[in-house]
Amino acid sequence: MKKLNKLSLPLVVGSLLFTQSYALPSGGKFTHGTSGSININDKVMDITGKGQNSVIQWGGGFKIANGETVNFKGNGYNYLNIVYGSKSSHIDGKLEGGTNNIFLINPNGIVVGKGGSINANRVFLSASSIGDKEMKEFASSGTVSPVIKPNTKGNIINLGHIGTKNGDIILVANYVTNFKGSDSSTLGSFSIEAQKGYYFTPYTNITYDSWRRA
């Protein structure tokens, strides 16, 4: 596996960082036998699943602007978010998972902006596709197995903060680039599966108990 060429890095990042004013995630629907509520109050979205495992398909995209917050409610729940459309997911605000496990899948890529943050018990970000079979398995078990392989289009770029309380941080993409930091507790691990390469800047600050490359 080769590292991402530094000369090409600004082009990759630049293509994903021309942002505009976003709304909160839209078109969300609980599927595959799962149910719950999605409520919006000004710049805050609260998502509450009625069961242990929730599958939510977002037909209008999944983006969080600066100053906006998306809260996943519950305690120890598993939330699988599948994003449809042609645009990457930009997290420039706050995604708060609490003690829940958050899975976010967008084949067009995921960008955590400079002011963006993702905090949860466990964080799984993937720029890959997922089939109906995997969604059904998640609804019944709360897991995505085996680890989904990246496609040739989507990238994951972290300019902000990704943090977990007691779980793992797993990033799966064509390219995975970490500019700032991803922090997992002493009970977790940091895992990367990149089809073409991964890149850490000199400013990367990662703390972990164990390191493994998927």
Coordinates of C-alpha atoms in Angstrom, one line a residue:
M1 CA 0.0 0.0 0.0
K2 CA 1.4 3.4 -1.0
K3 CA 1.0 6.6 0.9
L4 CA -0.9 9.4 -0.7
N5 CA 1.4 11.7 -2.6
K6 CA 1.8 15.0 -0.8
L7 CA 1.7 17.0 -4.0
S8 CA -1.7 15.6 -4.9
L9 CA -3.2 16.0 -1.5
P10 CA -4.3 19.6 -1.8
L11 CA -6.2 18.6 -4.9
V12 CA -8.0 15.8 -3.2
V13 CA -8.8 18.0 -0.1
G14 CA -9.7 21.0 -2.2
S15 CA -12.2 19.1 -4.3
L16 CA -14.1 18.1 -1.1
L17 CA -13.9 21.4 0.9
F18 CA -15.8 23.8 -1.4
T19 CA -18.7 24.0 1.0
Q20 CA -21.9 26.0 1.1
S21 CA -24.7 26.6 3.6
Y22 CA -26.2 23.3 4.5
A23 CA -29.3 22.2 6.1
L24 CA -29.4 19.4 8.6
P25 CA -29.5 15.8 7.3
S26 CA -32.7 15.3 5.3
G27 CA -34.9 12.6 3.9
G28 CA -34.3 10.3 6.9
K29 CA -36.4 7.1 7.1
F30 CA -36.2 4.2 9.5
T31 CA -36.2 1.0 7.5
H32 CA -35.7 -2.8 7.7
G33 CA -38.2 -3.3 10.5
T34 CA -36.6 -0.6 12.7
S35 CA -38.5 2.5 13.9
G36 CA -37.9 5.7 15.7
S37 CA -38.3 9.5 15.6
I38 CA -36.4 12.4 13.9
N39 CA -37.1 15.8 15.4
I40 CA -35.7 19.2 14.5
N41 CA -35.7 22.2 16.7
D42 CA -34.0 25.1 14.9
K43 CA -30.4 23.9 14.4
V44 CA -30.6 20.8 16.5
M45 CA -31.8 17.4 15.2
D46 CA -32.6 14.6 17.7
I47 CA -32.7 11.0 16.5
T48 CA -34.2 8.4 18.8
G49 CA -34.5 4.7 17.9
K50 CA -37.2 2.6 19.5
G51 CA -35.0 -0.5 19.5
Q52 CA -31.5 -1.6 20.1
N53 CA -30.6 -1.4 16.4
S54 CA -31.7 1.3 13.9
V55 CA -31.2 1.4 10.1
I56 CA -31.8 5.0 8.7
Q57 CA -31.7 5.7 5.0
W58 CA -31.1 9.4 4.2
G59 CA -32.5 10.2 0.8
G60 CA -31.7 13.9 0.9
G61 CA -28.1 13.7 2.1
F62 CA -26.3 13.8 5.5
K63 CA -24.6 17.1 6.3
I64 CA -24.1 19.1 9.5
A65 CA -23.3 22.8 9.1
N66 CA -21.2 24.8 11.5
G67 CA -23.4 25.7 14.5
E68 CA -25.7 22.7 13.9
T69 CA -25.9 19.6 16.1
V70 CA -27.2 16.1 15.5
N71 CA -27.9 14.0 18.6
F72 CA -28.4 10.2 18.6
K73 CA -30.4 9.4 21.7
G74 CA -30.5 6.3 23.8
N75 CA -28.0 4.3 25.7
G76 CA -25.9 1.6 24.0
Y77 CA -27.9 1.7 20.8
N78 CA -26.6 1.0 17.3
Y79 CA -27.4 3.5 14.5
L80 CA -26.6 2.6 10.9
N81 CA -26.9 5.7 8.6
I82 CA -26.8 5.1 4.8
V83 CA -26.6 8.2 2.6
Y84 CA -27.9 8.4 -0.9
G85 CA -27.3 10.9 -3.6
S86 CA -24.2 12.3 -5.4
K87 CA -22.6 14.5 -2.7
S88 CA -20.2 13.8 0.1
S89 CA -21.2 14.2 3.7
H90 CA -19.7 17.3 5.4
I91 CA -19.6 17.3 9.1
D92 CA -18.8 21.0 10.0
G93 CA -21.0 21.0 13.2
K94 CA -21.4 18.4 15.9
L95 CA -22.5 14.8 15.7
E96 CA -23.1 13.6 19.2
G97 CA -23.6 9.9 19.7
G98 CA -23.3 9.7 23.5
T99 CA -22.9 6.1 24.6
N100 CA -24.3 4.8 21.2
N101 CA -22.4 3.3 18.3
I102 CA -22.6 5.4 15.2
F103 CA -22.2 4.0 11.6
L104 CA -22.2 6.5 8.7
I105 CA -21.9 5.2 5.1
N106 CA -21.6 7.5 2.1
P107 CA -20.0 6.1 -1.1
N108 CA -19.3 9.7 -2.2
G109 CA -17.1 10.4 0.8
I110 CA -17.1 11.9 4.3
V111 CA -15.4 15.1 5.4
V112 CA -15.1 16.2 9.0
G113 CA -14.4 20.0 8.8
K114 CA -12.1 22.1 10.9
G115 CA -14.9 22.9 13.3
G116 CA -16.6 19.6 13.0
S117 CA -16.6 16.8 15.6
I118 CA -18.0 13.3 15.9
N119 CA -18.3 11.8 19.4
A120 CA -19.8 8.4 20.3
N121 CA -19.1 5.1 22.0
R122 CA -17.9 3.7 18.7
V123 CA -17.5 5.4 15.3
F124 CA -17.6 3.6 11.9
L125 CA -17.2 5.8 8.8
S126 CA -17.2 4.2 5.4
A127 CA -17.1 5.6 1.8
S128 CA -18.5 2.3 0.4
S129 CA -21.8 0.9 -0.6
I130 CA -23.9 -1.5 1.4
G131 CA -26.5 -3.9 0.3
D132 CA -30.0 -4.9 1.5
K133 CA -28.5 -8.1 3.0
E134 CA -26.1 -6.2 5.2
M135 CA -28.8 -3.8 6.3
K136 CA -31.0 -6.7 7.4
E137 CA -28.1 -8.2 9.3
F138 CA -27.5 -4.9 11.1
A139 CA -31.2 -4.6 12.0
S140 CA -31.0 -8.0 13.7
S141 CA -27.5 -8.0 15.1
G142 CA -26.2 -4.4 15.3
T143 CA -23.0 -5.2 13.4
V144 CA -21.6 -4.8 9.9
S145 CA -19.6 -7.9 9.1
P146 CA -17.4 -8.4 7.3
V147 CA -15.8 -4.9 7.2
I148 CA -17.1 -3.3 4.0
K149 CA -14.5 -2.9 1.3
P150 CA -14.0 0.6 -0.1
N151 CA -14.9 1.5 -3.6
T152 CA -12.8 3.6 -6.1
K153 CA -14.5 6.9 -5.5
G154 CA -15.2 7.9 -1.9
N155 CA -12.6 9.4 0.4
I156 CA -12.6 10.2 4.1
I157 CA -10.9 13.4 5.3
N158 CA -10.7 14.5 8.9
L159 CA -9.8 18.1 9.6
G160 CA -11.7 18.1 12.9
H161 CA -12.1 15.7 15.8
I162 CA -13.3 12.1 16.0
G163 CA -13.6 10.7 19.5
T164 CA -14.9 7.6 21.2
K165 CA -15.6 6.7 24.8
N166 CA -15.1 3.0 25.0
G167 CA -15.1 1.8 21.4
D168 CA -13.2 1.7 18.1
I169 CA -12.7 4.3 15.4
I170 CA -12.9 2.6 12.0
L171 CA -12.4 4.4 8.7
V172 CA -13.0 2.7 5.4
A173 CA -12.4 4.5 2.1
N174 CA -10.5 4.9 -1.1
Y175 CA -8.1 7.4 0.6
V176 CA -8.1 8.1 4.3
T177 CA -6.5 11.4 5.3
N178 CA -6.2 12.6 8.9
F179 CA -5.1 16.3 9.4
K180 CA -6.0 16.8 13.0
G181 CA -6.8 14.0 15.4
S182 CA -8.8 10.9 16.2
D183 CA -8.9 9.8 19.8
S184 CA -10.1 6.5 21.2
S185 CA -10.2 5.5 24.8
T186 CA -7.9 2.9 26.3
L187 CA -10.5 0.2 25.6
G188 CA -10.7 1.0 21.9
S189 CA -8.6 0.8 18.8
F190 CA -8.0 2.9 15.6
S191 CA -8.5 1.0 12.4
I192 CA -8.0 2.0 8.7
E193 CA -8.9 0.2 5.5
A194 CA -7.8 2.3 2.5
Q195 CA -7.8 1.0 -1.0
K196 CA -5.2 3.3 -2.3
G197 CA -3.5 4.9 0.7
Y198 CA -3.7 6.8 3.9
Y199 CA -1.9 10.0 5.0
F200 CA -1.2 11.5 8.4
T201 CA 0.2 15.0 8.6
P202 CA 2.9 16.0 11.2
Y203 CA 0.0 17.6 13.2
T204 CA -1.8 14.3 13.6
N205 CA -2.4 13.4 17.2
I206 CA -3.8 10.0 17.9
T207 CA -4.0 8.2 21.2
Y208 CA -4.8 4.5 21.3
D209 CA -4.4 1.4 23.2
S210 CA -3.8 -0.9 20.2
W211 CA -3.2 -0.2 16.6
R212 CA -4.3 -2.4 13.7
R213 CA -4.7 -1.9 10.0
A214 CA -7.7 -3.7 8.7

